Tab-separated table of C-alpha atoms and ligand atoms in Angstrom:
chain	number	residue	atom	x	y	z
A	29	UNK	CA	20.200	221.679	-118.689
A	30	UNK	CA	20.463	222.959	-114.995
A	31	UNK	CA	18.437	226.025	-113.827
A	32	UNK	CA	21.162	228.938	-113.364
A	33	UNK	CA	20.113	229.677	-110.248
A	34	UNK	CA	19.005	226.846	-108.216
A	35	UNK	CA	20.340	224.137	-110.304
A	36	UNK	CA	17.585	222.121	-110.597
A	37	UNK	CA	16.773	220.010	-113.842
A	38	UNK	CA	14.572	222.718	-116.101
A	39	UNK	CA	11.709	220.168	-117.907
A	40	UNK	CA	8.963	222.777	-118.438
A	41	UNK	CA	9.659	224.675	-122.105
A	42	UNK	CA	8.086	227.836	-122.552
A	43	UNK	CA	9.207	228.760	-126.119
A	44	UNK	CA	11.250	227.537	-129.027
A	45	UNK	CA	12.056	230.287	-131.186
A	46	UNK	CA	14.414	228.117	-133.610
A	47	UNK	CA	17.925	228.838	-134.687
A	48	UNK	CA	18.966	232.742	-134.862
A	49	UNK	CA	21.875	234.776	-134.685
A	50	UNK	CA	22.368	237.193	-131.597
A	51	UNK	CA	20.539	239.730	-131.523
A	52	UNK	CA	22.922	242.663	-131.535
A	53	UNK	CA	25.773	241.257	-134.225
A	54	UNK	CA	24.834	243.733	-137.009
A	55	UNK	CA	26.785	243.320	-140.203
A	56	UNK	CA	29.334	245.381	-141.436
A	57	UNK	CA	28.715	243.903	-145.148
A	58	UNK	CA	27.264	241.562	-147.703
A	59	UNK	CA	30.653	239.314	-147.402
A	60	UNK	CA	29.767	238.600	-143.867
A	61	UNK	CA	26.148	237.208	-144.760
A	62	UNK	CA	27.602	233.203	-145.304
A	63	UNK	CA	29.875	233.154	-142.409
A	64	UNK	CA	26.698	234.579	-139.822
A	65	UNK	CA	26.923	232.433	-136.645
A	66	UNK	CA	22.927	231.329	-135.495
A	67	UNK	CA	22.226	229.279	-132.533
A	68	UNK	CA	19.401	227.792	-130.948
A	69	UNK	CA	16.725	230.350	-129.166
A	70	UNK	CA	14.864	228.330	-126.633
A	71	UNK	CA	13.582	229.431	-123.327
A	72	UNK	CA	12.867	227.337	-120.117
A	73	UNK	CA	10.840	227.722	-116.851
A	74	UNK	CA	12.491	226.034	-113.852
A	75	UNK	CA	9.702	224.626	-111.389
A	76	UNK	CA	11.440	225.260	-108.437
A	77	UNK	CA	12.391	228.410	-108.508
A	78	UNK	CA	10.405	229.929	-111.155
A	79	UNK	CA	13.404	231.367	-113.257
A	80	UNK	CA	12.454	231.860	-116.679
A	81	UNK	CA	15.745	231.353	-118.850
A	82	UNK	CA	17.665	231.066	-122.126
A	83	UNK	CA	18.931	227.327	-122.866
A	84	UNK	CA	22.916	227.516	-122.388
A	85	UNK	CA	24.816	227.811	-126.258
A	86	UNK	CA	28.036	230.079	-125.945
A	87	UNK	CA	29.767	232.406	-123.543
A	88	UNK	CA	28.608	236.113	-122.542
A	89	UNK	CA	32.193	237.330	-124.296
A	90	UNK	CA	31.224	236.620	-128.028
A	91	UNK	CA	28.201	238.240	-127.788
A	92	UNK	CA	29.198	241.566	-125.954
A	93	UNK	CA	31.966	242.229	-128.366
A	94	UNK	CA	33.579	245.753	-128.392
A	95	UNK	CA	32.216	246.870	-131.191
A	96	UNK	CA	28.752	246.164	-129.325
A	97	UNK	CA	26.612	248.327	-130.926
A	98	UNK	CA	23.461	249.715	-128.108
A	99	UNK	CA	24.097	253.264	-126.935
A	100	UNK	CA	22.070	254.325	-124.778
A	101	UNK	CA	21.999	257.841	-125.301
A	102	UNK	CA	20.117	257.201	-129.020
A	103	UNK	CA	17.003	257.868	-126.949
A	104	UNK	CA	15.357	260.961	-125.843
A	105	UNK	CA	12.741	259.210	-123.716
A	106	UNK	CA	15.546	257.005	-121.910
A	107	UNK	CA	17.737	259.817	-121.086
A	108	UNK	CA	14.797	261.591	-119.441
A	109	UNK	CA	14.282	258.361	-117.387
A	110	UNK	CA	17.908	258.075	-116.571
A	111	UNK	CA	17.998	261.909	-115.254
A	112	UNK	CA	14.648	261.583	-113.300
A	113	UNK	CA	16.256	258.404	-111.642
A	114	UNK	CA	19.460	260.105	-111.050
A	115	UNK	CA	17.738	262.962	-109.069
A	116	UNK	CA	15.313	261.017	-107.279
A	117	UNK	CA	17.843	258.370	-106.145
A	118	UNK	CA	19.988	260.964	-104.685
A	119	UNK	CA	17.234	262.935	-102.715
A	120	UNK	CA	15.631	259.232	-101.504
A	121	UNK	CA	19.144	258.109	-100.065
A	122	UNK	CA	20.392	261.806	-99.382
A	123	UNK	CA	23.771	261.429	-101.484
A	124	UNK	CA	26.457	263.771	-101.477
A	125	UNK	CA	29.508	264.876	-101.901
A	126	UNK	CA	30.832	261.646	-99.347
A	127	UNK	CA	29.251	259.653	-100.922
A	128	UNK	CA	29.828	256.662	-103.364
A	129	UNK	CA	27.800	255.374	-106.907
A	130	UNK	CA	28.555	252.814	-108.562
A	131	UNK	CA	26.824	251.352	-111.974
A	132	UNK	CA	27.473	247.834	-113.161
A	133	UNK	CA	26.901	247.900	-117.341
A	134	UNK	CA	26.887	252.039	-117.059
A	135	UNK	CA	27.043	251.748	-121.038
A	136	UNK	CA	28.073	255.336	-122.520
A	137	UNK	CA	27.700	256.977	-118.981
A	138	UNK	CA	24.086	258.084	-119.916
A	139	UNK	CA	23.297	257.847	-116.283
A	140	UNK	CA	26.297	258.814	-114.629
A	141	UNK	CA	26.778	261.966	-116.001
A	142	UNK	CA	23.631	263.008	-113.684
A	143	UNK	CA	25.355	261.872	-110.636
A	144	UNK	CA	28.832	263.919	-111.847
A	145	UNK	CA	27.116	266.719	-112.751
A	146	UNK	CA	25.894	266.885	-108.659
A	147	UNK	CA	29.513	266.425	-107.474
A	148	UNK	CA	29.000	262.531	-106.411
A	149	UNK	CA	31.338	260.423	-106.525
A	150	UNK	CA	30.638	257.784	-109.116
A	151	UNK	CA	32.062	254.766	-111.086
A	152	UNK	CA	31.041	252.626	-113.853
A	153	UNK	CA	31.274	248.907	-114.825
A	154	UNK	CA	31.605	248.655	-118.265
A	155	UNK	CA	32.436	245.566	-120.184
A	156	UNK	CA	32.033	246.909	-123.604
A	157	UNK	CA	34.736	248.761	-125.126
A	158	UNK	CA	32.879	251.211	-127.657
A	159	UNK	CA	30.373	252.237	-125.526
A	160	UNK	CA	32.994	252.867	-122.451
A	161	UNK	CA	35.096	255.078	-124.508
A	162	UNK	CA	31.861	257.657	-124.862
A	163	UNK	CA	31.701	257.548	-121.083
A	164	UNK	CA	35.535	258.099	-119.875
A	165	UNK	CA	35.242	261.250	-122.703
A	166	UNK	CA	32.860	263.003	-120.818
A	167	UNK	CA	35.206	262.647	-117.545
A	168	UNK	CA	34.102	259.344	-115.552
A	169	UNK	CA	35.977	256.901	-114.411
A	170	UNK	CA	35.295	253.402	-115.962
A	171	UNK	CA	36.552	250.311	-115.180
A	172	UNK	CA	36.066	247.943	-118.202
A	173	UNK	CA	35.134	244.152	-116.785
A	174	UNK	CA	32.338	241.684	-116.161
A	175	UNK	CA	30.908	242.575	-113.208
A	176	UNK	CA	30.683	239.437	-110.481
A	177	UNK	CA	32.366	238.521	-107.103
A	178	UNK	CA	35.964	238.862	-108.567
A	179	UNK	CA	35.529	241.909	-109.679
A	180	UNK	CA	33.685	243.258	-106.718
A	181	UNK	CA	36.480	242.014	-104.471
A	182	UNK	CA	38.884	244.153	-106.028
A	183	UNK	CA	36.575	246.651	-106.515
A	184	UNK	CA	36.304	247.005	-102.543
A	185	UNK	CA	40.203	247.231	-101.767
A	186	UNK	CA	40.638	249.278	-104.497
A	187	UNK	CA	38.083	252.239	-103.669
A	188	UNK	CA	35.611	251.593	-101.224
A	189	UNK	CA	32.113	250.155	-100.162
A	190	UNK	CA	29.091	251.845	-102.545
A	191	UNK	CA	26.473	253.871	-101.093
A	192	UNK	CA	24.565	252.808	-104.093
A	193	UNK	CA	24.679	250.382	-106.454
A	194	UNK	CA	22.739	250.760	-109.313
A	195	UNK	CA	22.200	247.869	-111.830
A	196	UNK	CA	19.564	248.901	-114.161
A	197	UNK	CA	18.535	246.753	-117.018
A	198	UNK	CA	21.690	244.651	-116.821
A	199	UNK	CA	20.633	241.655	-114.574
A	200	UNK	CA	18.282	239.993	-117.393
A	201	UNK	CA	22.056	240.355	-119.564
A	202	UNK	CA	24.035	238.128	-116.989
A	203	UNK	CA	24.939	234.648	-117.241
A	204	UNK	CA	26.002	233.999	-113.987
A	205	UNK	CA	23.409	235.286	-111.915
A	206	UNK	CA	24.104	234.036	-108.413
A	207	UNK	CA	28.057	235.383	-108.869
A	208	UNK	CA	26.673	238.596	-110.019
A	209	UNK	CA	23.999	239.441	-106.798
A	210	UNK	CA	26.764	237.847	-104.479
A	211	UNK	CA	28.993	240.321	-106.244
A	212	UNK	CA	26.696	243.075	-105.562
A	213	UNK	CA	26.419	242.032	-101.805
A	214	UNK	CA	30.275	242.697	-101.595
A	215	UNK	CA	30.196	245.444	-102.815
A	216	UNK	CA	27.391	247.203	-101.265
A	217	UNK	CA	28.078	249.409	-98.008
A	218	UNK	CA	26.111	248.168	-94.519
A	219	UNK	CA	23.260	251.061	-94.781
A	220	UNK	CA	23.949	251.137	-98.769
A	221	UNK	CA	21.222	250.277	-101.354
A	222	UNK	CA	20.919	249.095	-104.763
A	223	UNK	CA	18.560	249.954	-107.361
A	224	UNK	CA	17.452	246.191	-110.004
A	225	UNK	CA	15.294	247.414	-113.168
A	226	UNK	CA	14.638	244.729	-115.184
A	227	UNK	CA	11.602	244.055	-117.936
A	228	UNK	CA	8.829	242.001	-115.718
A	229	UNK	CA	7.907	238.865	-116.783
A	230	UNK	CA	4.285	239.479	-115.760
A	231	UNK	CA	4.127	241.786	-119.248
A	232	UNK	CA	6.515	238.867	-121.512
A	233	UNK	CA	3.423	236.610	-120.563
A	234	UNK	CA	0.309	239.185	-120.222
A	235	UNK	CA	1.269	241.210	-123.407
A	236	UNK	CA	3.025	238.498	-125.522
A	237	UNK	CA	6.156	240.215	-125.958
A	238	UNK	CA	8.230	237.599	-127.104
A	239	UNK	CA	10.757	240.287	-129.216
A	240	UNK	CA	12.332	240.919	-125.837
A	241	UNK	CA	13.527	237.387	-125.397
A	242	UNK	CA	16.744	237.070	-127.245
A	243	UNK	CA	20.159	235.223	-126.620
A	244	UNK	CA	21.722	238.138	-124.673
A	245	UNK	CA	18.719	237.887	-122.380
A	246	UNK	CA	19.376	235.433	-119.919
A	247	UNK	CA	16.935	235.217	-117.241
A	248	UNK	CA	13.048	236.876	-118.084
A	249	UNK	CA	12.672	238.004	-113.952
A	250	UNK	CA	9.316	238.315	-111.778
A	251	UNK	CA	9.693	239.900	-108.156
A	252	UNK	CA	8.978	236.759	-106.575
A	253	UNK	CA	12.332	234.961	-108.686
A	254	UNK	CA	14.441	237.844	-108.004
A	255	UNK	CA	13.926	238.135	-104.140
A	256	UNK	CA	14.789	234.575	-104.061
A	257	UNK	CA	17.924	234.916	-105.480
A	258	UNK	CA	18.833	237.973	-103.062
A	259	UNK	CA	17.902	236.561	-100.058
A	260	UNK	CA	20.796	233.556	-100.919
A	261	UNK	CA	23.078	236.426	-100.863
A	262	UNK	CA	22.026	238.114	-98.089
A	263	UNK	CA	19.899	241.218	-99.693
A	264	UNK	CA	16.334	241.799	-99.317
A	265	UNK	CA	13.386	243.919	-101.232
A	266	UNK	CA	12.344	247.054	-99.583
A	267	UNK	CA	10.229	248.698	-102.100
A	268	UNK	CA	9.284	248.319	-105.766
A	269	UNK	CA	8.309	250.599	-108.408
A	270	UNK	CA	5.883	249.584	-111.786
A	271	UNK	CA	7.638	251.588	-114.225
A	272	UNK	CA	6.178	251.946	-117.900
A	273	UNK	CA	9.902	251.341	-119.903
A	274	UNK	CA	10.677	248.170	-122.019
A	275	UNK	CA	7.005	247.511	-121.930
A	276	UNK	CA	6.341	247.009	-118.399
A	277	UNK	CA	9.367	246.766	-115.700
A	278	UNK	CA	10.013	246.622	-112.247
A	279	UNK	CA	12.656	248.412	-110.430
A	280	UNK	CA	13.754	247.037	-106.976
A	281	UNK	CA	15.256	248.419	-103.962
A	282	UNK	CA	17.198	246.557	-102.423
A	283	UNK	CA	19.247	246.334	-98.942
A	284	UNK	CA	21.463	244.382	-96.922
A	285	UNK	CA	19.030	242.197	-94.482
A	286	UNK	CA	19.670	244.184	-91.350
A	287	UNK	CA	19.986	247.857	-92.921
A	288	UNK	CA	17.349	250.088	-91.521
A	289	UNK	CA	15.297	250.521	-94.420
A	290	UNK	CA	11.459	250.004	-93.967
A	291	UNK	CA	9.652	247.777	-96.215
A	292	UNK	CA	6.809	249.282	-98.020
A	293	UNK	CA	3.577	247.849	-99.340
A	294	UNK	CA	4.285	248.061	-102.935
A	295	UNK	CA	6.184	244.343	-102.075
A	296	UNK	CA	3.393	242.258	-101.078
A	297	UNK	CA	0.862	244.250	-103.597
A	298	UNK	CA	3.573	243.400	-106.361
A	299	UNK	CA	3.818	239.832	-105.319
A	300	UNK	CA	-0.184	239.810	-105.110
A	301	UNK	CA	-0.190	240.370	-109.254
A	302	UNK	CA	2.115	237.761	-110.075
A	303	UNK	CA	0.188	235.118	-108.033
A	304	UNK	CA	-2.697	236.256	-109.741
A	305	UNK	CA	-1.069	235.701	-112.592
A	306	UNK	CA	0.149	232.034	-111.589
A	307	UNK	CA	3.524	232.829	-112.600
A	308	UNK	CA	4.429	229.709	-109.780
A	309	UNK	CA	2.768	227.587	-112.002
A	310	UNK	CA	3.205	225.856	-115.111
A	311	UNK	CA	0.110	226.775	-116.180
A	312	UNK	CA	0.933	230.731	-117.030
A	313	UNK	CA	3.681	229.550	-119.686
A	314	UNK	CA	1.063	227.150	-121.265
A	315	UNK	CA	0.197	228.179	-124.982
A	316	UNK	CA	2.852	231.146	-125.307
A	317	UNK	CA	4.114	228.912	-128.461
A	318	UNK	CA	1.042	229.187	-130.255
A	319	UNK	CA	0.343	233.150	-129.486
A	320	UNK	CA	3.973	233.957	-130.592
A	321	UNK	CA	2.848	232.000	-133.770
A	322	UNK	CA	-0.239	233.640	-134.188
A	323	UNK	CA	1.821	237.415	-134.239
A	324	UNK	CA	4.525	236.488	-136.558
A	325	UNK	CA	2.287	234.788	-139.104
A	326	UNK	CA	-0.120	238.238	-138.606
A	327	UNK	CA	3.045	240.569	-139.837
A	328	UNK	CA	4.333	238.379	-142.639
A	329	UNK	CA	0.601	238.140	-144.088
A	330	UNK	CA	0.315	241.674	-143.757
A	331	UNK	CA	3.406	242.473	-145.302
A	332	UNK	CA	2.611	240.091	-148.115
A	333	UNK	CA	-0.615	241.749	-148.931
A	334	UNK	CA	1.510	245.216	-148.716
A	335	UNK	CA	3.700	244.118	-151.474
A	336	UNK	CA	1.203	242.666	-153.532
A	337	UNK	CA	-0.611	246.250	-153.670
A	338	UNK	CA	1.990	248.225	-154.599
A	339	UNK	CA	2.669	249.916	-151.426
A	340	UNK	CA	6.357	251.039	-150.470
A	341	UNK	CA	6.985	249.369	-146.630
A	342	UNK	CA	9.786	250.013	-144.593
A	343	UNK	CA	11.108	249.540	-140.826
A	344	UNK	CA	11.986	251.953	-137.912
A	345	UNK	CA	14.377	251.485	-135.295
A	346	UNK	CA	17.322	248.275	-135.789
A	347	UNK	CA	16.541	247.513	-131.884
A	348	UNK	CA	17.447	244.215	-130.674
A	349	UNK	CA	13.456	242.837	-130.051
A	350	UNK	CA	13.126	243.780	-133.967
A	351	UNK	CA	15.882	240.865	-135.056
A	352	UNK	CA	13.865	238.152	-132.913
A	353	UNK	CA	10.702	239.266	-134.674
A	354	UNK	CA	11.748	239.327	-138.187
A	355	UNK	CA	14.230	236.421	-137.887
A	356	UNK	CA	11.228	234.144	-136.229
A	357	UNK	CA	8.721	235.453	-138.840
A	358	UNK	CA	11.003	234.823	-141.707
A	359	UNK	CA	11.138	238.455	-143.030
A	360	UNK	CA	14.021	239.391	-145.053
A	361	UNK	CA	14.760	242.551	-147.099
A	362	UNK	CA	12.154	241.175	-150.058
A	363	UNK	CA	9.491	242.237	-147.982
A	364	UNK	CA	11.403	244.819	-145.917
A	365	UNK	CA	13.369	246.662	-148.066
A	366	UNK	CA	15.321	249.169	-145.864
A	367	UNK	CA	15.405	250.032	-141.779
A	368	UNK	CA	15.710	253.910	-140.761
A	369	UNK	CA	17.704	253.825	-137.724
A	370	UNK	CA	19.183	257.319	-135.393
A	371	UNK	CA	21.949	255.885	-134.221
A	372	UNK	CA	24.835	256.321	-136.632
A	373	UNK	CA	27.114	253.390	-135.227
A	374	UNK	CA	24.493	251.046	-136.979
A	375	UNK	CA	23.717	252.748	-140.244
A	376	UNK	CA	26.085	251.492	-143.246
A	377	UNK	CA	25.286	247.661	-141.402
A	378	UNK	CA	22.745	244.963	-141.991
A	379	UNK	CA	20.471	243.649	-139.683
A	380	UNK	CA	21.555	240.020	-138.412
A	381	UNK	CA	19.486	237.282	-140.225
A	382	UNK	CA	17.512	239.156	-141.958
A	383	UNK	CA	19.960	240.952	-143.521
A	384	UNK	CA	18.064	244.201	-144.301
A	385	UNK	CA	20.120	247.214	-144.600
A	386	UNK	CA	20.184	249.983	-142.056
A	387	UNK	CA	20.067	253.640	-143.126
A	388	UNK	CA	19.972	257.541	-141.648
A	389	UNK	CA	16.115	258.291	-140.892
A	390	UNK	CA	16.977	261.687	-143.404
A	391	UNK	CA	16.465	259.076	-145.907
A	392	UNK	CA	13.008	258.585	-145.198
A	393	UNK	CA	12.104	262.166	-144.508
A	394	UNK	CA	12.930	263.076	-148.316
A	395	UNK	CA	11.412	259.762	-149.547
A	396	UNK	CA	8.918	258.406	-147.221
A	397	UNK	CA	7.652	254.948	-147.931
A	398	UNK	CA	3.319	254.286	-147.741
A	399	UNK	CA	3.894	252.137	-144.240
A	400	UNK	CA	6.504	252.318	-141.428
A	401	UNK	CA	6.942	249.332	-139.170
A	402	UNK	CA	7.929	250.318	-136.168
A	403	UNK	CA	9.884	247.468	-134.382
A	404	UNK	CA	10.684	249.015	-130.911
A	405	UNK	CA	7.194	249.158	-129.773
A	406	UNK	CA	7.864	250.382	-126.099
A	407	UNK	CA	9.001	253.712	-127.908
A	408	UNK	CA	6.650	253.587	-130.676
A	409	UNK	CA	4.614	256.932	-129.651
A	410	UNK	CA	8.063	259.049	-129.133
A	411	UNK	CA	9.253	257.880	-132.836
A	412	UNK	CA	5.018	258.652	-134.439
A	413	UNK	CA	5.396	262.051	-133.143
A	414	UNK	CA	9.018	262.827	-134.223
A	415	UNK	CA	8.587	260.893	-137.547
A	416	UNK	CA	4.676	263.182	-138.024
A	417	UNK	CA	6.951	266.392	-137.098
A	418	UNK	CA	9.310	265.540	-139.597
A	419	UNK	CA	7.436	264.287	-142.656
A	420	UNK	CA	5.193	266.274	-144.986
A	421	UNK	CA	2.847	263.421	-145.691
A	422	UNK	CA	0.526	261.329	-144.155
A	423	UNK	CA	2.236	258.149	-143.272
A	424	UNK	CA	0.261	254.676	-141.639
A	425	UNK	CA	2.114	253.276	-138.933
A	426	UNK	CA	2.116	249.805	-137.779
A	427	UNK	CA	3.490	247.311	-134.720
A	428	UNK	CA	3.204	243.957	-133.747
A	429	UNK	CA	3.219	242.804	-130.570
A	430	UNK	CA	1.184	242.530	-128.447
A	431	UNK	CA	-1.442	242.555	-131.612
A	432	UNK	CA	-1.320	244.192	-135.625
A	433	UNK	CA	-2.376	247.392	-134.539
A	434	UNK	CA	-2.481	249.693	-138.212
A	435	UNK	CA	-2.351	254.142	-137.111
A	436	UNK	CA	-2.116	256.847	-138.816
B	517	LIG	ZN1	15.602	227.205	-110.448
């Protein structure tokens, strides 16, 4: 295989996490179990341009099918992000009423709504059905497509150049990844800019977090990766933010390379981390295998001991990084009976390989087991607080990754 970006011949593996189904094809019943479609999980590090990335198996379209079930709204904690970005974004670039947003993968228009709400023009990108629908109900326009040069071409003729693009947690999702910045380069307006959140590799390596690499995860993305790949489509870096969501990400701003926007420190002190890291060098991806070993064995041993006392176990949140977890540990609804999820477009299904069945959280409130696994870690204090609020008992709490870490 050929590194996605620069095309050169990837030889340096950085994990094999086997044969699993994608992460987000929940099952609407038992009948679908035999038929599940699994394919090889295996992630590469090119050494010439340090792109960390999924080996190629099948086509972006059958895993972002319409009945796709991530919305983002599920989240209290997100939304608050999304409206603090909203406002900040349009006081940083001085939007208004003239100007223009657009949002490539604006999912149920968690986001946009901000930017409506303050009389800005706006537009989303939206390739999944479902999730679109939410949006256009609350008023914005959609356009529902894969988001690359095509697309942006029409895009242009058809309204006009963005003021900003934002393209939060979506890059990491994108096959192509040169089509999609050149895309973004078309699009964007001469003095425009564009706003790139994405997890940072610096906290896959530092913090183990190997339940964020699944097949609908492309490319795992350090600063010094990403600016690469703008500056072949013209855009550079002008300032980057450490933000605390997903376990550790980076958001970019980004510019045409002669807009007038100043470059800040916060470039070279972000590219100063990941060289102390090594990330340019093979030896930072040395001996992930054996640590991603070393966590899944931890859960399934606990789990077993769980089950051989007697105690009633059962998982929170049906998040994507949960399926890689189980399905790599080999946990199935013998040890993990049930999963309490909020969202109610993925209770009545089953996880993917695993197979364990998702239910309403109410469930647990009037029944609640002796431990709760809590699989989306990055949100883990937000669902301890509601889940303590809720429930009349003392329950014991327990994630993961980075390490088993047992709370009350
Ligand atoms: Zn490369």
């Amino acid at each position: 295989m050929r590194c996605r970006h620069c095309q050169c011949a990837l030889s340096l593996p950085m994990v094999d996490l086997g044969t699993m189904p994608p992460s987000n094809a929940y099952l609407t019943g038992a009948e679908q179990f035999a038929n599940e479609k699994a394919y090889p999980l295996k992630v590469w590090v090119c050494q010439y341009c340090w792109l960390v990335q999924t080996e190629d198996f099948t086509k972006a379209d059958e895993l972002f099918t319409a009945d796709y079930a991530y919305f983002s709204s599920t989240s209290a904690s997100w939304l608050e992000h999304a409206r603090q970005f909203a406002t900040q974004s349009r006081v940083r670039l001085g939007l208004n009423a003239q100007s223009f947003v657009v949002e490539l993968a604006s999912n149920d228009g968690y986001l946009l709504k901000n930017y409506q709400a303050a009389g800005i023009p706006c537009l989303g990108i939206e390739p999944t059905t479902a999730t679109a629908n939410v949006a256009r109900q609350l008023g914005l326009e959609v356009v529902s497509a894969f988001f690359g040069k095509m697309l942006a071409e029409r895009l242009y003729t058809q309204y006009r150049q963005a003021d900003l693009i934002i393209a939060n947690n979506v890059l990491a999702h994108v096959p192509d990844i040169n089509d999609f910045v050149s895309g973004i380069s078309l699009l964007l307006s001469d003095n425009g800019a564009v706003s790139l959140e994405f997890p940072h590799l610096l906290n896959l390596l530092t913090q183990c977090q190997f339940d964020t690499i699944y097949h609908e995860h492309y490319s795992y993305l350090s600063l010094h990766t990403v600016q690469t790949i703008l500056h072949t489509a013209g855009l550079r870096v002008f300032d980057v933010e450490q933000l605390p969501t997903h376990g550790g990400s980076l958001r970019l701003w980004c510019c045409h390379q002669q807009a007038q926007y100043e470059t800040y420190d916060s470039l070279q002190q972000v590219l100063a981390l990941e060289t102390q890291a090594r990330l340019t060098s093979p030896v930072a991806y040395h001996g992930f295998q054996q640590r991603v070993v070393g966590i899944a064995t931890k859960l399934k041993d606990f789990l077993q001991q769980c089950h051989a006392e007697g105690k009633t176990v059962a998982a929170y949140g049906a998040a994507a990084k949960g399926n890689t977890l189980l399905n790599y540990a080999g946990i199935d609804s013998r040890l993990l009976p049930v999963v309490y999820d909020a969202a109610k477009s993925k209770q009545g299904k089953f996880l993917p390989g695993s197979h364990i069945p998702i239910v309403s959280p109410d469930l647990l409130v009037n029944n609640p087991p002796d431990v709760v696994i809590i699989l989306p870690w990055n949100i883990a204090d937000e669902i301890k607080a509601q889940l303590r609020q809720q429930c009349h008992t003392a329950l014991t709490f327990v994630t993961a990754v980075p390490s088993l870490i047992i709370s009350e």
